């Protein structure tokens, strides 16, 4: 079959599968490694990611694609095999983070705009040659008193649309990620309001830039209460509000919505996704593109020691399997206790 944007996007949200976000920048992976007392050296980063990509059962059955960081897409496993080939051999699709991070937005204290458009056309061509078939760009929208402003939402939406258009020109499927942060004291209803405004702006800009929606994947936050909000929305409420918000704002032509975990606990991230799929009645696939909710457990189990690799792979397989079931609406909490 010839590879098209549409066929890649469909494969990214194949039933029961989701995406492993392993694209932590050098700064972020250092934070994760600090938490397990592991030095963030190039070799340790390679060894850790290699153990994930060699978890065959997880990769083959539950992981449709892996988002990589620039360093990782160029790295080789201990035996000399490119890490990209480990991913492909497991039947999974390599992807690449291409944004240069969220930077303070001039004139808008407390807000950020994501950079990285300069030279992106050339970088995408190189990443395609290195094997990437999809990309990721993350915009960050923070909620606090007086923010987000429309200026912040529009600037980020415009950058996402320009990024998406460049990706498609390069035959790479864009993952469009506008993340409304769950930090803060806001309610789930405020998260709904801000996410609705953000998604409206994003899809309006994607249309303006002639982005092919059938060849685009959306990576959003769920509608959750701020971490410090005294009243926390329950699993059913999160699922219902998230579906309602997306029905209002996300065109049916989008093949799939893959959520970020954003700081939710492992089990919450799984339970929320499962509840949405159990409710159903929406036109898109709903799956996962988790970083922390897939990797916190294996990172802890590994703790930088070669003898812990099997335990880490077991932990990764477990989370991948649980989230794969949640993508089908077939997870239940009893399966967690059995692990
Ligand atoms: P989390 O699931 O840890 O939020 O990471 C997903 C991601 O790729 C954020 O850009």
CSV table of C-alpha atoms and ligand atoms in Angstrom, one decimal:
chain,number,residue,atom,x,y,z
A,1,UNK,CA,0.0,0.0,0.0
A,2,UNK,CA,1.3,3.5,-0.7
A,3,UNK,CA,1.9,5.5,2.3
A,4,UNK,CA,-0.3,8.6,2.5
A,5,UNK,CA,-0.8,11.1,5.3
A,6,UNK,CA,-4.2,9.5,5.8
A,7,UNK,CA,-3.0,6.0,6.0
A,8,UNK,CA,-0.2,7.0,8.5
A,9,UNK,CA,-2.7,8.9,10.6
A,10,UNK,CA,-5.1,5.9,10.6
A,11,UNK,CA,-2.2,3.5,11.7
A,12,UNK,CA,-1.4,5.9,14.5
A,13,UNK,CA,-4.8,5.3,16.0
A,14,UNK,CA,-5.2,1.6,15.2
A,15,UNK,CA,-7.7,-0.1,17.5
A,16,UNK,CA,-6.2,-0.8,21.0
A,17,UNK,CA,-3.0,1.1,20.2
A,18,UNK,CA,-1.6,4.4,21.2
A,19,UNK,CA,1.6,6.5,21.2
A,20,UNK,CA,4.6,6.4,23.5
A,21,UNK,CA,5.8,10.0,24.0
A,22,UNK,CA,9.5,9.4,24.6
A,23,UNK,CA,10.5,12.8,23.3
A,24,UNK,CA,11.6,14.4,26.5
A,25,UNK,CA,14.1,17.2,25.8
A,26,UNK,CA,17.5,16.9,27.5
A,27,UNK,CA,16.3,19.2,30.3
A,28,UNK,CA,13.1,17.2,30.9
A,29,UNK,CA,14.8,13.7,30.9
A,30,UNK,CA,17.4,15.0,33.3
A,31,UNK,CA,14.5,15.9,35.7
A,32,UNK,CA,13.1,12.4,35.3
A,33,UNK,CA,16.5,10.8,35.8
A,34,UNK,CA,17.2,13.0,38.9
A,35,UNK,CA,14.1,11.5,40.5
A,36,UNK,CA,15.6,8.0,40.2
A,37,UNK,CA,19.2,9.1,40.9
A,38,UNK,CA,20.5,8.3,37.4
A,39,UNK,CA,23.0,10.6,35.7
A,40,UNK,CA,21.6,12.0,32.5
A,41,UNK,CA,24.4,10.9,30.2
A,42,UNK,CA,23.9,10.1,26.5
A,43,UNK,CA,24.6,6.5,27.2
A,44,UNK,CA,22.1,6.2,30.0
A,45,UNK,CA,19.4,8.0,27.9
A,46,UNK,CA,20.1,5.5,25.1
A,47,UNK,CA,20.1,2.5,27.4
A,48,UNK,CA,16.8,3.5,29.0
A,49,UNK,CA,15.0,4.2,25.7
A,50,UNK,CA,16.5,1.1,24.2
A,51,UNK,CA,14.9,-1.0,26.9
A,52,UNK,CA,11.5,0.5,26.1
A,53,UNK,CA,11.8,-0.1,22.4
A,54,UNK,CA,12.9,-3.7,23.0
A,55,UNK,CA,9.8,-4.5,25.1
A,56,UNK,CA,8.4,-6.4,22.2
A,57,UNK,CA,5.0,-7.4,23.4
A,58,UNK,CA,4.2,-3.8,24.4
A,59,UNK,CA,5.5,-2.4,21.2
A,60,UNK,CA,3.9,-4.9,18.9
A,61,UNK,CA,0.5,-5.0,20.5
A,62,UNK,CA,-0.1,-1.6,22.1
A,63,UNK,CA,2.2,1.1,20.7
A,64,UNK,CA,1.4,2.4,17.3
A,65,UNK,CA,4.1,5.0,17.2
A,66,UNK,CA,6.9,6.6,19.3
A,67,UNK,CA,7.7,10.3,19.5
A,68,UNK,CA,11.5,10.7,19.6
A,69,UNK,CA,13.8,13.6,20.5
A,70,UNK,CA,16.4,14.8,18.0
A,71,UNK,CA,19.2,12.9,19.9
A,72,UNK,CA,17.3,9.6,20.0
A,73,UNK,CA,16.4,9.5,16.3
A,74,UNK,CA,20.1,9.5,15.5
A,75,UNK,CA,21.2,7.0,18.2
A,76,UNK,CA,22.2,3.4,17.9
A,77,UNK,CA,21.4,0.5,20.3
A,78,UNK,CA,24.3,-1.2,22.1
A,79,UNK,CA,24.5,-3.7,19.3
A,80,UNK,CA,24.7,-1.0,16.7
A,81,UNK,CA,21.1,-1.2,15.4
A,82,UNK,CA,19.6,2.3,15.0
A,83,UNK,CA,16.9,2.8,17.6
A,84,UNK,CA,14.6,3.8,14.8
A,85,UNK,CA,14.9,0.3,13.4
A,86,UNK,CA,14.0,-1.3,16.7
A,87,UNK,CA,10.8,0.7,16.6
A,88,UNK,CA,10.1,-0.2,12.9
A,89,UNK,CA,10.9,-3.8,13.5
A,90,UNK,CA,8.3,-4.0,16.2
A,91,UNK,CA,5.7,-2.7,13.6
A,92,UNK,CA,5.6,0.8,15.3
A,93,UNK,CA,6.0,4.2,13.6
A,94,UNK,CA,8.9,6.5,14.5
A,95,UNK,CA,7.9,10.2,15.1
A,96,UNK,CA,9.8,13.3,16.1
A,97,UNK,CA,9.3,16.3,18.3
A,98,UNK,CA,10.2,19.4,16.2
A,99,UNK,CA,9.2,22.4,18.3
A,100,UNK,CA,12.0,24.3,20.1
A,101,UNK,CA,10.0,24.7,23.3
A,102,UNK,CA,7.6,27.2,24.8
A,103,UNK,CA,9.3,30.6,25.3
A,104,UNK,CA,8.0,33.7,27.3
A,105,UNK,CA,5.7,35.7,25.0
A,106,UNK,CA,6.9,39.3,24.7
A,107,UNK,CA,4.4,41.7,26.2
A,108,UNK,CA,2.3,38.9,27.9
A,109,UNK,CA,3.7,38.2,31.3
A,110,UNK,CA,3.1,34.6,32.5
A,111,UNK,CA,2.3,33.3,28.9
A,112,UNK,CA,4.4,31.4,26.4
A,113,UNK,CA,4.5,30.9,22.7
A,114,UNK,CA,6.1,27.9,21.2
A,115,UNK,CA,9.1,28.5,18.9
A,116,UNK,CA,10.8,26.4,16.1
A,117,UNK,CA,9.4,27.4,12.7
A,118,UNK,CA,12.6,28.9,11.4
A,119,UNK,CA,14.4,26.2,9.3
A,120,UNK,CA,11.6,23.7,10.0
A,121,UNK,CA,11.2,22.8,6.3
A,122,UNK,CA,14.8,21.6,6.1
A,123,UNK,CA,14.7,19.8,9.4
A,124,UNK,CA,11.5,18.0,8.4
A,125,UNK,CA,13.2,16.8,5.2
A,126,UNK,CA,16.1,15.4,7.2
A,127,UNK,CA,13.8,13.7,9.8
A,128,UNK,CA,11.8,12.1,7.0
A,129,UNK,CA,15.1,10.6,5.7
A,130,UNK,CA,15.9,9.4,9.2
A,131,UNK,CA,12.6,7.5,9.2
A,132,UNK,CA,10.1,9.9,10.9
A,133,UNK,CA,6.5,9.7,9.5
A,134,UNK,CA,4.8,11.9,12.1
A,135,UNK,CA,5.9,14.9,14.2
A,136,UNK,CA,4.8,16.7,17.3
A,137,UNK,CA,4.6,20.4,18.3
A,138,UNK,CA,3.4,21.4,21.7
A,139,UNK,CA,1.8,24.7,22.5
A,140,UNK,CA,1.3,25.5,26.2
A,141,UNK,CA,-1.7,27.4,27.5
A,142,UNK,CA,-1.6,28.2,31.2
A,143,UNK,CA,-4.7,29.1,33.3
A,144,UNK,CA,-4.4,31.7,36.0
A,145,UNK,CA,-5.9,35.2,36.9
A,146,UNK,CA,-6.4,37.0,33.6
A,147,UNK,CA,-4.8,34.4,31.5
A,148,UNK,CA,-4.8,32.9,28.9
A,149,UNK,CA,-5.2,36.0,26.7
A,150,UNK,CA,-6.6,35.8,23.2
A,151,UNK,CA,-3.2,36.9,22.0
A,152,UNK,CA,-1.5,33.9,23.5
A,153,UNK,CA,-4.1,31.5,22.2
A,154,UNK,CA,-4.0,33.0,18.7
A,155,UNK,CA,-0.2,33.2,18.4
A,156,UNK,CA,0.1,29.5,19.5
A,157,UNK,CA,-2.7,28.4,17.1
A,158,UNK,CA,-1.0,30.2,14.2
A,159,UNK,CA,2.3,28.5,14.9
A,160,UNK,CA,0.6,25.1,15.2
A,161,UNK,CA,-1.1,25.6,11.8
A,162,UNK,CA,2.2,26.7,10.1
A,163,UNK,CA,4.0,23.7,11.6
A,164,UNK,CA,1.2,21.4,10.5
A,165,UNK,CA,1.3,22.7,6.9
A,166,UNK,CA,5.1,22.3,6.7
A,167,UNK,CA,4.8,18.7,8.0
A,168,UNK,CA,2.2,17.8,5.4
A,169,UNK,CA,4.3,19.3,2.7
A,170,UNK,CA,7.1,16.9,3.9
A,171,UNK,CA,4.7,13.9,3.9
A,172,UNK,CA,4.8,13.8,7.7
A,173,UNK,CA,1.6,13.6,9.8
A,174,UNK,CA,1.4,16.5,12.3
A,175,UNK,CA,0.4,15.8,15.9
A,176,UNK,CA,-1.1,19.1,16.8
A,177,UNK,CA,-0.7,19.5,20.6
A,178,UNK,CA,-2.3,22.5,22.3
A,179,UNK,CA,-1.9,21.7,26.0
A,180,UNK,CA,-4.0,23.5,28.5
A,181,UNK,CA,-2.1,22.9,31.7
A,182,UNK,CA,-3.7,21.3,34.8
A,183,UNK,CA,-1.5,23.3,37.2
A,184,UNK,CA,-3.4,25.8,39.4
A,185,UNK,CA,-6.6,26.1,41.4
A,186,UNK,CA,-9.1,26.4,38.5
A,187,UNK,CA,-12.2,24.2,38.2
A,188,UNK,CA,-12.9,21.6,35.5
A,189,UNK,CA,-15.5,24.1,34.1
A,190,UNK,CA,-12.8,26.7,33.6
A,191,UNK,CA,-10.6,24.1,31.9
A,192,UNK,CA,-13.6,23.4,29.6
A,193,UNK,CA,-13.9,27.1,28.7
A,194,UNK,CA,-10.2,27.6,28.0
A,195,UNK,CA,-9.9,24.3,26.1
A,196,UNK,CA,-13.0,25.1,24.0
A,197,UNK,CA,-11.6,28.6,23.1
A,198,UNK,CA,-8.2,27.1,22.3
A,199,UNK,CA,-9.5,24.3,20.1
A,200,UNK,CA,-11.8,26.7,18.2
A,201,UNK,CA,-8.7,28.9,17.5
A,202,UNK,CA,-6.6,25.9,16.5
A,203,UNK,CA,-9.1,24.5,14.0
A,204,UNK,CA,-9.8,27.9,12.6
A,205,UNK,CA,-6.1,28.4,11.9
A,206,UNK,CA,-5.6,24.9,10.5
A,207,UNK,CA,-8.4,25.7,8.0
A,208,UNK,CA,-6.8,29.0,7.1
A,209,UNK,CA,-3.6,27.2,6.3
A,210,UNK,CA,-5.3,24.5,4.2
A,211,UNK,CA,-4.2,21.7,6.6
A,212,UNK,CA,-5.6,18.3,5.6
A,213,UNK,CA,-7.5,17.2,8.7
A,214,UNK,CA,-7.7,13.6,7.5
A,215,UNK,CA,-3.9,13.6,7.8
A,216,UNK,CA,-3.7,15.3,11.2
A,217,UNK,CA,-3.8,13.9,14.8
A,218,UNK,CA,-4.9,16.0,17.7
A,219,UNK,CA,-3.1,15.7,21.1
A,220,UNK,CA,-5.1,17.6,23.7
A,221,UNK,CA,-5.5,17.7,27.5
A,222,UNK,CA,-8.6,16.2,29.0
A,223,UNK,CA,-11.1,18.4,30.8
A,224,UNK,CA,-9.9,18.0,34.4
A,225,UNK,CA,-9.8,20.1,37.6
A,226,UNK,CA,-6.7,22.1,38.3
A,227,UNK,CA,-4.4,20.1,40.5
A,228,UNK,CA,-4.9,22.5,43.4
A,229,UNK,CA,-8.6,22.9,43.0
A,230,UNK,CA,-10.4,21.9,46.2
A,231,UNK,CA,-13.1,20.1,44.3
A,232,UNK,CA,-11.9,17.4,41.9
A,233,UNK,CA,-14.1,16.2,39.0
A,234,UNK,CA,-14.6,12.4,39.2
A,235,UNK,CA,-13.8,10.0,36.4
A,236,UNK,CA,-17.3,10.1,34.8
A,237,UNK,CA,-17.4,13.9,34.9
A,238,UNK,CA,-14.0,14.2,33.3
A,239,UNK,CA,-15.1,11.8,30.5
A,240,UNK,CA,-18.4,13.5,29.9
A,241,UNK,CA,-17.0,17.0,29.9
A,242,UNK,CA,-14.1,16.0,27.6
A,243,UNK,CA,-16.4,14.4,25.1
A,244,UNK,CA,-18.8,17.4,25.2
A,245,UNK,CA,-16.0,19.9,24.7
A,246,UNK,CA,-14.6,18.0,21.7
A,247,UNK,CA,-17.9,17.4,20.0
A,248,UNK,CA,-18.3,21.2,20.0
A,249,UNK,CA,-14.9,22.0,18.6
A,250,UNK,CA,-13.1,19.1,16.8
A,251,UNK,CA,-14.1,18.3,13.2
A,252,UNK,CA,-15.2,14.7,12.5
A,253,UNK,CA,-12.6,14.5,9.7
A,254,UNK,CA,-9.8,14.3,12.4
A,255,UNK,CA,-9.0,10.5,12.5
A,256,UNK,CA,-7.9,10.4,16.1
A,257,UNK,CA,-7.5,12.2,19.4
A,258,UNK,CA,-4.5,11.0,21.4
A,259,UNK,CA,-4.4,12.5,24.9
A,260,UNK,CA,-1.4,13.7,26.9
A,261,UNK,CA,-1.3,12.6,30.5
A,262,UNK,CA,-0.2,16.0,31.8
A,263,UNK,CA,0.6,15.1,35.3
A,264,UNK,CA,-2.4,12.8,36.0
A,265,UNK,CA,-1.6,9.7,38.0
A,266,UNK,CA,-1.0,6.5,35.9
A,267,UNK,CA,-4.3,5.1,36.9
A,268,UNK,CA,-6.4,8.3,36.4
A,269,UNK,CA,-5.0,8.6,32.9
A,270,UNK,CA,-6.1,5.1,32.1
A,271,UNK,CA,-9.4,5.3,33.9
A,272,UNK,CA,-10.4,8.6,32.1
A,273,UNK,CA,-9.5,7.3,28.7
A,274,UNK,CA,-11.4,4.1,29.4
A,275,UNK,CA,-14.5,6.0,30.6
A,276,UNK,CA,-14.6,8.0,27.4
A,277,UNK,CA,-14.4,5.0,25.2
A,278,UNK,CA,-17.0,3.2,27.3
A,279,UNK,CA,-19.4,6.1,26.7
A,280,UNK,CA,-18.5,6.3,23.0
A,281,UNK,CA,-20.8,8.0,20.4
A,282,UNK,CA,-18.1,10.3,18.9
A,283,UNK,CA,-16.6,10.2,15.3
A,284,UNK,CA,-12.9,10.0,16.2
A,285,UNK,CA,-10.7,7.3,17.7
A,286,UNK,CA,-9.7,8.3,21.3
A,287,UNK,CA,-6.4,6.9,22.5
A,288,UNK,CA,-3.3,7.9,24.3
A,289,UNK,CA,0.0,9.6,23.7
A,290,UNK,CA,1.3,9.4,27.2
A,291,UNK,CA,4.8,10.3,28.4
A,292,UNK,CA,4.7,10.2,32.2
A,293,UNK,CA,1.7,7.9,32.5
A,294,UNK,CA,3.6,5.2,30.4
A,295,UNK,CA,7.1,5.8,31.7
A,296,UNK,CA,6.9,6.7,35.4
A,297,UNK,CA,6.6,3.0,36.4
A,298,UNK,CA,9.3,1.6,34.2
A,299,UNK,CA,11.7,4.5,35.1
A,300,UNK,CA,11.3,3.7,38.8
A,301,UNK,CA,11.7,-0.1,38.2
A,302,UNK,CA,14.9,0.5,36.1
A,303,UNK,CA,16.6,3.1,38.3
A,304,UNK,CA,19.6,2.9,36.0
A,305,UNK,CA,20.6,-0.7,36.8
A,306,UNK,CA,21.1,-3.3,34.0
A,307,UNK,CA,19.8,-6.1,36.2
A,308,UNK,CA,16.5,-4.2,36.5
A,309,UNK,CA,15.8,-4.1,32.8
A,310,UNK,CA,13.3,-7.1,32.9
A,311,UNK,CA,11.4,-5.5,35.8
A,312,UNK,CA,11.3,-2.2,33.9
A,313,UNK,CA,10.1,-3.9,30.7
A,314,UNK,CA,7.4,-5.7,32.7
A,315,UNK,CA,6.2,-2.4,34.2
A,316,UNK,CA,6.1,-0.7,30.7
A,317,UNK,CA,4.2,-3.7,29.2
A,318,UNK,CA,1.7,-3.4,32.0
A,319,UNK,CA,1.0,0.3,31.5
A,320,UNK,CA,0.9,-0.2,27.7
A,321,UNK,CA,-1.5,-3.0,28.0
A,322,UNK,CA,-3.8,-1.1,30.5
A,323,UNK,CA,-3.9,1.9,28.2
A,324,UNK,CA,-4.4,-0.3,25.1
A,325,UNK,CA,-7.5,-1.7,26.8
A,326,UNK,CA,-8.6,1.8,27.8
A,327,UNK,CA,-8.4,2.8,24.2
A,328,UNK,CA,-11.1,0.1,23.5
A,329,UNK,CA,-13.1,0.9,26.7
A,330,UNK,CA,-12.3,-2.5,28.0
A,331,UNK,CA,-10.1,-1.7,31.0
A,332,UNK,CA,-11.3,-2.2,34.6
A,333,UNK,CA,-9.5,-1.3,37.9
A,334,UNK,CA,-9.4,-5.0,39.0
A,335,UNK,CA,-6.8,-5.6,36.2
A,336,UNK,CA,-4.4,-3.2,38.0
A,337,UNK,CA,-4.5,-5.1,41.2
A,338,UNK,CA,-3.7,-8.4,39.4
A,339,UNK,CA,-0.4,-7.0,38.1
B,1,LIG,P1,2.8,13.6,29.4
B,1,LIG,O1,1.9,12.4,29.0
B,1,LIG,O2,3.8,13.3,30.4
B,1,LIG,O3,2.0,14.9,29.6
B,1,LIG,O4,3.7,13.9,28.1
B,1,LIG,C1,3.1,13.9,26.8
B,1,LIG,C2,3.7,14.8,26.0
B,1,LIG,O5,4.3,14.4,24.9
B,1,LIG,C3,3.7,16.2,26.3
B,1,LIG,O6,4.1,17.0,25.2
